[in-house]
Amino acid sequence: MIAIVEAARAGLLQQKHLPKNLVAGIIVGIIALPLAMAFAIASGAKPEQGLYTAIVAGLMTSLFGGSRTQISGPTGAFIVILAGITAQYGIVGLQVATLMAGCMLVAMGLARMGGVIKYIPDPVIIGFTTGIGVIIWIGQWKDFFGLTLSGSATHFHEKLWQLLTALPQLHLATTGLALLSLVLLILTPRVTKRVPAPLVAMVTATVLQSIFHFDGVATIGSAFGGIPQTLPSFSVPAFTVSDALHLIGPAFTIALLGAIESLLSAVVADGMAGTRHNSNQELIGQGIANIVSPLFGGFAATGAIARTAANIRNGGNSPVAGIIHTVTLLAIILALAPLAAYIPLCSLAAILFVIAYNMSEVRHFLRMARTAPSPDVGVMLVTFALTVFSDLVIAVNVGVILASLLFMRRMADAVRIENDNESFKAATAHEDFDLPAGTMIYDIEGPFFFAAAEKLERVLESVQAHADTLILRMRRVPFIDATGIETLAEIADDCRQFDTRLVICGLRSNVQRKIERAGLANRLGKHAFYPSVTDFMRAEHGAKQTA
């Protein structure tokens, strides 16, 4: 269900709800102003392109998304990916990759993959978000300290060493404005939560720079020539089929991270507002946003957790707030764009310092490192290291694979295969039959899948040759896969070779259907299956009495 349609059905588009959505939208628009420019510059784009992204993507997500309160735009998580794409393929390449990623997101939504993204485990998410935070923080040193770098470095450790060697030559005025901005970003929320701290820091630094004109302080005007006082115009990025083929990898990266962050943001919004988003529709909405954004000069966007939270805290309860947020940004561009030329880049770098710290979740990272099981800590650290020193997609893929292998090992360890003879004798002491000599009962508890199959074979290896009857009690087996069925077939063959009777008891209906579909039931015969071990024993006792 499209969120705006759902909001209309719930009566949230009525006039009585307009004032609080209007206020929330204006506040979020003001918050988005410095963030959009900071994220754009850090991603290798122009500051106005960040504003265009927030306007266009924010509008499209509000109209077509699956969350009532989601606010979309440029985000910090994208900086690392987008900066690399821009450096290699240029801004046009970034826009083409964004458009392709939008198509992928729409396809993911139509394929109902919204629920699949939720299964990425916490150690992987914390590992790559903390890694991204570290990269963003280090990446802003140049503008924060006003450093002049010689040459270009490709790898993280090379960039870090280059920055460390240049640090003694920091620019005092630039560093002073940056530190002042950082202090304001930290202290403002403690004084008041009504005025956005990023706006206070940016305006203060801008006013000081416009009055004193500090020499050597880089501004949006000196670096980019200011921000045009015009609306975004429609333009299709020029690209060839060859360009598109080269950009499939980067586009998939944008789509993957966009899906993860958007759905995480939507989950946070649900928890704060008591709503329930449609994950598949949210992917479609984010996909449309990323298709339209580059057509109007923007680039990749996703759900922004901080802006979405601010929207809800200020009373936003429908997509109207997201639409007002885009109108607010449009009004600011048309009215105040010339003043943006005085904004120091160091104040935007200070904003990104705080963003990097918040998104890195250092406390959560350290707490998980101290308290989580060692294998989970290993997955988190590997994901973190690969994010910082290699590539985000590789980090996420490796992290998910390691987490999956770890989960399978834990599931296999949880499978219990025990001899049940004594407990069965005790439970059936009142019955008029005894457990015959040469009969072995084994109770299987847990999923019978490929990782547990070898365990069962190992336990029963010597039993089959010495037992007259082998009973497998499978009442606590919730499911069985192809390897489990094949293992049962091999056990049946071994029992036939040693002239041991195989009996399977207590199958659940779903497990029994799979065994029958595989043809194993026909091979064993109908007398090999019983509802319970007691039923089998009673049938055997009755047969003996009849004989």
Coordinates of C-alpha atoms in Angstrom, one line a residue:
M1 CA 0.0 0.0 0.0
I2 CA 1.3 3.5 -0.9
A3 CA 1.7 5.4 2.3
I4 CA 0.0 8.6 1.1
V5 CA -3.1 6.6 0.0
E6 CA -3.1 4.8 3.4
A7 CA -2.7 8.2 5.2
A8 CA -5.7 9.5 3.2
R9 CA -7.8 6.5 4.2
A10 CA -6.8 7.0 7.8
G11 CA -8.0 10.7 7.6
L12 CA -4.5 12.1 8.1
L13 CA -4.7 14.4 5.1
Q14 CA -7.6 16.3 6.7
Q15 CA -7.2 20.0 7.5
K16 CA -6.9 19.4 11.2
H17 CA -3.6 17.5 10.7
L18 CA -2.1 20.1 8.4
P19 CA -0.6 22.5 11.0
K20 CA 1.6 20.0 12.8
N21 CA 2.7 18.5 9.4
L22 CA 3.4 21.9 8.2
V23 CA 5.6 22.8 11.2
A24 CA 7.4 19.4 11.0
G25 CA 8.1 19.8 7.3
I26 CA 9.5 23.3 7.7
I27 CA 11.8 22.2 10.5
V28 CA 13.0 19.1 8.6
G29 CA 13.6 21.3 5.5
I30 CA 15.8 23.6 7.6
I31 CA 17.7 20.6 9.0
A32 CA 18.2 19.1 5.6
L33 CA 19.7 22.4 4.1
P34 CA 23.2 22.1 5.6
L35 CA 23.2 18.3 5.5
A36 CA 22.3 18.1 1.8
M37 CA 25.1 20.5 0.8
A38 CA 27.6 18.7 3.1
F39 CA 26.8 15.3 1.8
A40 CA 27.0 16.5 -1.8
I41 CA 30.4 18.1 -1.4
A42 CA 31.8 15.0 0.4
S43 CA 30.4 12.8 -2.4
G44 CA 32.2 14.8 -5.1
A45 CA 29.1 16.7 -6.3
K46 CA 28.2 20.4 -6.2
P47 CA 26.3 21.7 -3.1
E48 CA 23.2 22.6 -5.2
Q49 CA 23.1 19.0 -6.4
G50 CA 22.6 17.9 -2.8
L51 CA 19.7 20.3 -2.5
Y52 CA 18.2 19.1 -5.7
T53 CA 18.5 15.5 -4.5
A54 CA 16.7 16.3 -1.2
I55 CA 14.0 18.1 -3.1
V56 CA 13.3 15.6 -5.8
A57 CA 13.9 12.4 -3.9
G58 CA 12.1 13.7 -0.9
L59 CA 9.0 14.5 -2.9
M60 CA 9.0 11.2 -4.8
T61 CA 9.4 9.1 -1.6
S62 CA 6.6 11.0 0.1
L63 CA 4.3 10.4 -2.9
F64 CA 5.2 6.8 -3.7
G65 CA 6.9 5.3 -0.6
G66 CA 5.6 2.8 1.9
S67 CA 6.3 4.7 5.1
R68 CA 4.1 7.6 6.2
T69 CA 6.9 9.6 7.9
Q70 CA 10.0 8.7 5.9
I71 CA 12.2 11.6 4.8
S72 CA 14.6 10.9 2.0
G73 CA 17.6 12.6 0.6
P74 CA 21.4 12.4 0.5
T75 CA 22.8 10.6 3.5
G76 CA 26.2 10.0 5.2
A77 CA 26.2 6.3 4.5
F78 CA 26.3 7.0 0.8
I79 CA 29.4 9.3 0.9
V80 CA 32.0 6.6 0.7
I81 CA 30.4 4.8 -2.2
L82 CA 29.4 8.0 -4.1
A83 CA 32.8 9.7 -3.7
G84 CA 34.5 6.6 -5.2
I85 CA 32.1 6.4 -8.1
T86 CA 32.4 10.2 -8.8
A87 CA 36.2 10.0 -8.7
Q88 CA 36.3 7.1 -11.2
Y89 CA 33.4 7.9 -13.5
G90 CA 32.6 11.6 -13.0
I91 CA 29.3 13.2 -11.8
V92 CA 27.5 12.0 -15.0
G93 CA 28.6 8.4 -14.2
L94 CA 27.3 8.8 -10.7
Q95 CA 23.9 10.0 -12.0
V96 CA 23.7 7.1 -14.5
A97 CA 24.6 4.6 -11.7
T98 CA 21.9 6.3 -9.5
L99 CA 19.3 5.9 -12.3
M100 CA 20.2 2.2 -12.7
A101 CA 20.1 1.7 -9.0
G102 CA 16.6 3.1 -9.0
C103 CA 15.5 0.6 -11.5
M104 CA 17.0 -2.2 -9.4
L105 CA 15.2 -0.9 -6.3
V106 CA 11.9 -0.9 -8.1
A107 CA 12.6 -4.4 -9.4
M108 CA 13.4 -5.5 -5.8
G109 CA 10.2 -4.1 -4.5
L110 CA 8.1 -5.7 -7.3
A111 CA 9.8 -9.0 -6.5
R112 CA 8.8 -8.6 -2.9
M113 CA 12.3 -8.6 -1.5
G114 CA 11.6 -6.0 1.2
G115 CA 11.5 -8.7 3.8
V116 CA 14.8 -10.3 2.8
I117 CA 16.8 -7.2 3.6
K118 CA 15.7 -7.5 7.2
Y119 CA 17.7 -10.7 7.6
I120 CA 21.1 -9.0 7.5
P121 CA 22.4 -9.6 11.1
D122 CA 23.4 -6.9 13.5
P123 CA 27.1 -7.7 13.6
V124 CA 27.2 -7.0 9.8
I125 CA 25.2 -3.8 10.0
I126 CA 27.2 -2.4 12.9
G127 CA 30.5 -3.5 11.3
F128 CA 29.9 -1.6 8.0
T129 CA 28.1 1.4 9.5
T130 CA 31.0 1.9 12.0
G131 CA 33.5 1.5 9.1
I132 CA 31.6 4.1 7.0
G133 CA 31.7 6.5 10.0
V134 CA 35.4 6.1 10.3
I135 CA 36.0 6.7 6.6
I136 CA 33.7 9.8 6.6
W137 CA 35.5 11.2 9.7
I138 CA 39.0 10.8 8.2
G139 CA 37.8 12.0 4.8
Q140 CA 36.7 15.4 6.3
W141 CA 40.1 16.2 7.8
K142 CA 41.2 18.1 4.7
D143 CA 38.4 20.6 4.9
F144 CA 38.2 20.7 8.7
F145 CA 41.8 21.6 9.1
G146 CA 42.3 23.4 5.8
L147 CA 45.0 21.0 4.7
T148 CA 46.8 21.2 1.4
L149 CA 47.5 17.7 0.0
S150 CA 50.1 16.8 -2.6
G151 CA 49.3 14.0 -4.9
S152 CA 46.3 11.6 -4.7
A153 CA 46.0 8.5 -2.6
T154 CA 43.8 5.5 -3.5
H155 CA 43.7 3.3 -0.4
F156 CA 42.5 4.3 3.0
H157 CA 45.8 3.7 4.8
E158 CA 47.5 5.9 2.1
K159 CA 45.0 8.7 2.6
L160 CA 45.4 8.5 6.3
W161 CA 49.1 8.7 6.1
Q162 CA 48.9 11.6 3.7
L163 CA 46.6 13.5 6.1
L164 CA 48.7 12.8 9.1
T165 CA 51.9 14.1 7.4
A166 CA 50.0 17.3 6.3
L167 CA 48.4 17.9 9.7
P168 CA 51.3 20.0 11.1
Q169 CA 50.6 22.6 8.3
L170 CA 46.9 23.1 9.3
H171 CA 45.3 26.5 8.5
L172 CA 44.6 28.3 11.8
A173 CA 41.6 30.3 10.7
T174 CA 39.9 27.3 9.1
T175 CA 40.6 25.1 12.1
G176 CA 39.3 27.8 14.4
L177 CA 36.0 28.1 12.5
A178 CA 35.7 24.3 12.3
L179 CA 36.3 23.9 16.1
L180 CA 33.7 26.7 16.8
S181 CA 31.2 24.9 14.6
L182 CA 31.9 21.6 16.3
V183 CA 31.4 23.1 19.8
L184 CA 28.1 24.6 18.6
L185 CA 27.0 21.3 17.2
I186 CA 27.6 19.6 20.5
L187 CA 26.3 22.3 22.9
T188 CA 23.2 23.6 21.0
P189 CA 21.1 20.4 21.6
R190 CA 21.8 20.7 25.3
V191 CA 20.5 24.3 25.3
T192 CA 17.5 23.9 23.0
K193 CA 16.1 21.2 20.7
R194 CA 13.9 23.6 18.8
V195 CA 16.7 25.1 16.7
P196 CA 18.7 22.5 14.6
A197 CA 22.3 22.4 15.7
P198 CA 23.7 22.1 12.1
L199 CA 21.9 25.3 11.1
V200 CA 23.3 27.2 14.2
A201 CA 26.8 26.0 13.4
M202 CA 26.6 26.8 9.7
V203 CA 25.0 30.2 10.1
T204 CA 27.4 31.3 12.8
A205 CA 30.5 30.3 10.8
T206 CA 29.0 31.9 7.7
V207 CA 28.3 35.2 9.5
L208 CA 31.8 35.3 10.9
Q209 CA 33.4 34.6 7.5
S210 CA 31.2 37.2 5.8
I211 CA 32.2 39.9 8.4
F212 CA 35.9 39.2 8.8
H213 CA 36.8 37.6 5.4
F214 CA 39.4 35.3 6.9
D215 CA 42.2 34.7 4.3
G216 CA 42.6 31.1 3.1
V217 CA 39.2 29.9 4.4
A218 CA 37.6 27.9 1.6
T219 CA 33.9 28.6 1.1
I220 CA 31.2 27.4 -1.2
G221 CA 31.7 30.5 -3.2
S222 CA 35.5 30.1 -3.6
A223 CA 35.2 26.3 -4.3
F224 CA 32.0 26.1 -6.4
G225 CA 31.1 29.7 -7.3
G226 CA 28.1 29.7 -5.1
I227 CA 24.6 28.1 -5.6
P228 CA 22.4 29.1 -8.6
Q229 CA 19.2 30.8 -7.6
T230 CA 17.1 28.6 -9.9
L231 CA 14.9 25.5 -9.8
P232 CA 16.4 22.1 -10.9
S233 CA 15.9 21.5 -14.6
F234 CA 15.1 18.3 -16.5
S235 CA 18.1 16.7 -18.2
V236 CA 18.9 13.1 -19.2
P237 CA 22.5 12.1 -18.4
A238 CA 24.4 11.2 -21.5
F239 CA 25.7 7.6 -21.5
T240 CA 26.3 4.6 -23.8
V241 CA 25.6 0.9 -23.4
S242 CA 29.3 0.4 -22.6
D243 CA 29.0 3.0 -19.8
A244 CA 26.0 1.2 -18.4
L245 CA 27.8 -2.1 -18.3
H246 CA 30.7 -0.6 -16.4
L247 CA 28.4 0.9 -13.9
I248 CA 26.4 -2.2 -13.1
G249 CA 28.6 -2.9 -10.0
P250 CA 28.4 0.6 -8.6
A251 CA 24.7 0.7 -9.3
F252 CA 24.1 -2.5 -7.4
T253 CA 26.1 -1.1 -4.5
I254 CA 23.9 2.0 -4.4
A255 CA 20.8 -0.1 -4.6
L256 CA 21.9 -2.5 -1.8
L257 CA 22.9 0.2 0.6
G258 CA 19.8 2.3 -0.3
A259 CA 17.5 -0.7 0.4
I260 CA 19.2 -1.5 3.8
E261 CA 19.3 2.1 5.0
S262 CA 15.7 3.0 3.8
L263 CA 14.2 -0.1 5.5
L264 CA 16.2 0.5 8.7
S265 CA 14.9 4.1 8.7
A266 CA 11.4 2.9 8.2
V267 CA 11.7 0.5 11.1
V268 CA 12.9 3.3 13.3
A269 CA 10.0 5.4 12.2
D270 CA 7.5 2.6 13.0
G271 CA 9.0 2.3 16.5
M272 CA 8.7 6.1 17.1
A273 CA 5.3 6.7 15.5
G274 CA 3.5 3.4 16.2
T275 CA 3.0 2.8 12.5
R276 CA 3.7 -0.1 10.2
H277 CA 5.4 0.5 6.9
N278 CA 5.2 -1.6 3.7
S279 CA 8.7 -2.6 2.9
N280 CA 8.1 -3.6 -0.7
Q281 CA 6.3 -0.4 -1.5
E282 CA 9.1 1.5 0.3
L283 CA 11.7 0.0 -2.1
I284 CA 9.5 0.9 -5.0
G285 CA 9.2 4.5 -3.7
Q286 CA 13.0 4.8 -3.1
G287 CA 13.5 3.3 -6.6
I288 CA 11.3 6.0 -8.2
A289 CA 13.1 8.6 -6.2
N290 CA 16.5 7.5 -7.5
I291 CA 15.3 7.3 -11.1
V292 CA 13.9 10.8 -11.1
S293 CA 16.6 12.5 -8.9
P294 CA 19.4 12.3 -11.6
L295 CA 17.0 13.6 -14.2
F296 CA 16.8 16.9 -12.3
G297 CA 20.5 17.2 -11.5
G298 CA 20.6 15.1 -8.3
F299 CA 22.2 11.8 -7.3
A300 CA 21.6 8.9 -5.0
A301 CA 19.2 9.2 -2.1
T302 CA 17.8 7.0 0.6
G303 CA 15.8 7.2 3.8
A304 CA 17.5 9.5 6.3
I305 CA 17.1 8.2 9.8
A306 CA 18.0 11.5 11.6
R307 CA 15.6 13.6 9.4
T308 CA 12.8 11.0 9.7
A309 CA 13.2 11.0 13.5
A310 CA 13.1 14.8 13.6
N311 CA 10.0 14.8 11.5
I312 CA 8.2 12.5 13.9
R313 CA 9.4 14.3 17.0
N314 CA 8.0 17.6 15.6
G315 CA 4.6 16.2 14.9
G316 CA 4.8 14.8 11.4
N317 CA 2.4 11.9 10.9
S318 CA 1.8 11.8 7.1
P319 CA 3.6 12.2 3.8
V320 CA 2.4 15.9 3.8
A321 CA 5.4 16.7 6.1
G322 CA 7.8 15.2 3.5
I323 CA 6.2 17.3 0.8
I324 CA 6.4 20.5 2.9
H325 CA 10.1 19.7 3.5
T326 CA 10.8 19.8 -0.2
V327 CA 8.8 23.0 -0.6
T328 CA 10.8 24.6 2.2
L329 CA 14.1 23.7 0.4
L330 CA 12.8 25.1 -2.8
A331 CA 11.9 28.4 -1.1
I332 CA 15.3 28.6 0.5
I333 CA 17.1 28.2 -2.8
L334 CA 14.9 30.8 -4.5
A335 CA 15.2 33.3 -1.7
L336 CA 18.6 32.8 -0.1
A337 CA 20.9 31.1 -2.6
P338 CA 23.3 34.0 -3.0
L339 CA 24.1 34.0 0.7
A340 CA 25.4 30.4 0.5
A341 CA 28.6 31.6 -1.2
Y342 CA 29.9 32.6 2.3
I343 CA 29.4 29.2 3.9
P344 CA 32.8 27.8 5.0
L345 CA 33.5 24.3 3.9
C346 CA 35.1 23.7 7.4
S347 CA 31.7 24.2 9.1
L348 CA 30.1 21.6 6.8
A349 CA 33.1 19.3 7.6
A350 CA 32.3 19.8 11.3
I351 CA 28.7 18.8 10.6
L352 CA 30.0 15.6 8.9
F353 CA 32.2 14.9 11.9
V354 CA 29.1 14.7 14.1
I355 CA 27.2 12.8 11.5
A356 CA 30.1 10.3 11.2
Y357 CA 30.2 9.8 15.0
N358 CA 26.4 9.3 15.3
M359 CA 26.2 6.8 12.4
S360 CA 29.3 4.9 13.6
E361 CA 27.5 4.0 16.8
V362 CA 30.8 3.7 18.6
R363 CA 29.2 2.8 21.9
H364 CA 27.1 0.0 20.3
F365 CA 30.2 -1.2 18.5
L366 CA 32.3 -1.4 21.7
R367 CA 29.4 -2.9 23.7
M368 CA 29.0 -5.7 21.1
A369 CA 32.7 -6.2 21.0
R370 CA 32.7 -6.7 24.8
T371 CA 29.5 -8.7 25.3
A372 CA 28.6 -10.5 22.1
P373 CA 29.7 -14.2 21.5
S374 CA 33.2 -14.4 20.0
P375 CA 32.1 -15.6 16.6
D376 CA 29.7 -12.6 16.2
V377 CA 32.4 -10.2 17.3
G378 CA 34.7 -11.8 14.6
V379 CA 32.0 -11.2 11.9
M380 CA 31.6 -7.6 13.0
L381 CA 35.4 -6.9 13.0
V382 CA 35.9 -8.6 9.6
T383 CA 33.0 -6.5 8.2
F384 CA 34.4 -3.3 9.7
A385 CA 38.0 -4.0 8.5
L386 CA 36.8 -4.8 4.9
T387 CA 34.6 -1.7 4.9
V388 CA 37.5 0.5 5.8
F389 CA 40.3 -1.1 3.9
S390 CA 38.6 -2.7 1.0
D391 CA 35.1 -2.2 -0.3
L392 CA 31.6 -1.9 1.2
V393 CA 30.0 -4.5 -1.1
I394 CA 32.7 -7.0 -0.4
A395 CA 32.4 -6.2 3.3
V396 CA 28.6 -6.8 3.3
N397 CA 28.8 -9.9 1.2
V398 CA 31.6 -11.5 3.3
G399 CA 29.9 -10.5 6.5
V400 CA 26.6 -12.1 5.4
I401 CA 28.3 -15.2 4.2
L402 CA 30.3 -15.6 7.5
A403 CA 27.1 -14.9 9.5
S404 CA 25.2 -17.5 7.5
L405 CA 27.9 -20.1 8.0
L406 CA 28.0 -19.3 11.7
F407 CA 24.2 -19.7 11.9
M408 CA 24.3 -23.0 10.2
R409 CA 27.0 -24.3 12.5
R410 CA 25.0 -23.2 15.5
M411 CA 21.9 -24.9 14.1
A412 CA 23.8 -28.1 13.5
D413 CA 25.2 -28.0 17.0
A414 CA 21.7 -27.5 18.3
V415 CA 20.5 -30.8 16.7
R416 CA 20.2 -33.5 19.4
I417 CA 20.4 -37.2 18.6
E418 CA 20.2 -39.4 21.6
N419 CA 19.4 -43.0 22.6
D420 CA 15.9 -43.0 24.0
N421 CA 15.6 -46.6 25.1
E422 CA 15.6 -46.0 28.9
S423 CA 13.2 -43.1 28.9
F424 CA 10.8 -45.0 26.6
K425 CA 10.9 -48.0 29.0
A426 CA 10.1 -45.7 31.9
A427 CA 7.3 -44.0 30.1
T428 CA 5.7 -47.3 29.0
A429 CA 6.1 -49.3 32.2
H430 CA 2.3 -49.6 32.6
E431 CA 1.9 -51.0 29.1
D432 CA 1.5 -54.8 28.5
F433 CA 4.5 -55.0 26.2
D434 CA 8.3 -54.8 26.8
L435 CA 10.9 -53.3 24.5
P436 CA 12.3 -56.2 22.6
A437 CA 16.0 -57.0 22.8
G438 CA 17.9 -55.7 19.8
T439 CA 15.6 -52.7 19.4
M440 CA 17.3 -49.3 19.5
I441 CA 15.3 -46.0 19.7
Y442 CA 17.0 -42.7 18.7
D443 CA 15.3 -39.4 19.3
I444 CA 16.1 -36.6 16.8
E445 CA 15.5 -33.0 17.9
G446 CA 16.1 -30.1 15.6
P447 CA 16.1 -29.3 11.9
F448 CA 17.3 -32.2 9.7
F449 CA 19.3 -30.3 7.2
F450 CA 22.6 -30.7 5.4
A451 CA 24.8 -29.4 8.3
A452 CA 23.2 -32.0 10.7
A453 CA 23.1 -35.0 8.3
E454 CA 26.7 -36.0 8.9
K455 CA 26.1 -35.9 12.7
L456 CA 23.2 -38.4 12.4
E457 CA 25.3 -40.7 10.1
R458 CA 28.1 -40.6 12.6
V459 CA 25.9 -41.5 15.6
L460 CA 24.2 -44.4 13.8
E461 CA 27.3 -45.7 12.1
S462 CA 27.8 -48.7 14.5
V463 CA 24.1 -49.1 15.6
Q464 CA 22.8 -50.3 12.3
A465 CA 25.0 -53.4 12.2
H466 CA 24.1 -54.6 15.7
A467 CA 20.4 -53.7 16.0
D468 CA 17.5 -55.9 14.9
T469 CA 15.2 -52.9 14.8
L470 CA 16.3 -49.2 14.5
I471 CA 13.6 -46.7 15.4
L472 CA 14.0 -43.0 14.6
R473 CA 11.7 -40.8 16.6
M474 CA 11.4 -37.5 14.6
R475 CA 8.5 -35.7 16.3
R476 CA 10.8 -32.8 17.1
V477 CA 12.1 -32.3 13.6
P478 CA 10.5 -29.1 12.2
F479 CA 11.8 -29.5 8.7
I480 CA 14.0 -31.6 6.4
D481 CA 16.0 -30.6 3.3
A482 CA 17.2 -32.6 0.3
T483 CA 20.4 -33.6 2.1
G484 CA 18.4 -34.9 5.1
I485 CA 16.2 -37.0 2.8
E486 CA 19.2 -38.4 1.0
T487 CA 20.8 -39.2 4.4
L488 CA 17.6 -41.1 5.4
A489 CA 17.8 -43.0 2.2
E490 CA 21.4 -44.0 2.8
I491 CA 20.5 -45.1 6.4
A492 CA 17.7 -47.2 4.9
D493 CA 20.2 -48.8 2.5
D494 CA 22.7 -49.5 5.3
C495 CA 19.9 -51.1 7.4
R496 CA 18.8 -53.3 4.5
Q497 CA 22.4 -54.4 4.0
F498 CA 22.7 -55.4 7.7
D499 CA 19.2 -56.9 7.7
T500 CA 18.1 -54.3 10.3
R501 CA 14.5 -53.1 10.3
L502 CA 14.1 -49.3 10.0
V503 CA 11.1 -47.6 11.5
I504 CA 10.4 -43.9 11.5
C505 CA 7.9 -42.5 14.0
G506 CA 6.2 -39.2 14.8
L507 CA 6.8 -37.4 11.4
R508 CA 5.2 -33.9 11.2
S509 CA 3.0 -33.4 8.2
N510 CA 5.3 -31.1 6.3
V511 CA 8.3 -33.5 6.8
Q512 CA 6.2 -36.5 5.7
R513 CA 5.1 -34.7 2.5
K514 CA 8.6 -34.1 1.5
I515 CA 9.7 -37.7 2.2
E516 CA 6.7 -38.9 0.2
R517 CA 7.5 -36.5 -2.7
A518 CA 11.1 -37.8 -2.8
G519 CA 9.8 -41.4 -3.1
L520 CA 11.4 -42.6 0.1
A521 CA 8.1 -43.6 1.6
N522 CA 7.5 -46.0 -1.2
R523 CA 11.0 -47.5 -0.9
L524 CA 10.6 -48.1 2.9
G525 CA 6.9 -49.3 2.7
K526 CA 3.9 -48.2 4.7
H527 CA 4.9 -50.4 7.6
A528 CA 8.0 -48.3 8.2
F529 CA 6.0 -45.3 9.4
Y530 CA 4.0 -44.9 12.6
P531 CA 2.5 -41.9 14.5
S532 CA 4.6 -42.8 17.6
V533 CA 6.9 -45.4 19.0
T534 CA 4.1 -46.6 21.3
D535 CA 1.8 -47.2 18.3
F536 CA 4.5 -49.2 16.7
M537 CA 5.1 -51.3 19.8
R538 CA 1.4 -51.9 20.3
A539 CA 1.1 -53.0 16.6
E540 CA 4.0 -55.4 17.0
H541 CA 2.6 -56.8 20.3
G542 CA -0.8 -57.3 18.7
A543 CA 0.7 -59.0 15.7
K544 CA 2.6 -61.4 17.9
Q545 CA -0.5 -62.3 19.9
T546 CA -2.5 -62.9 16.7
A547 CA 0.3 -65.1 15.3

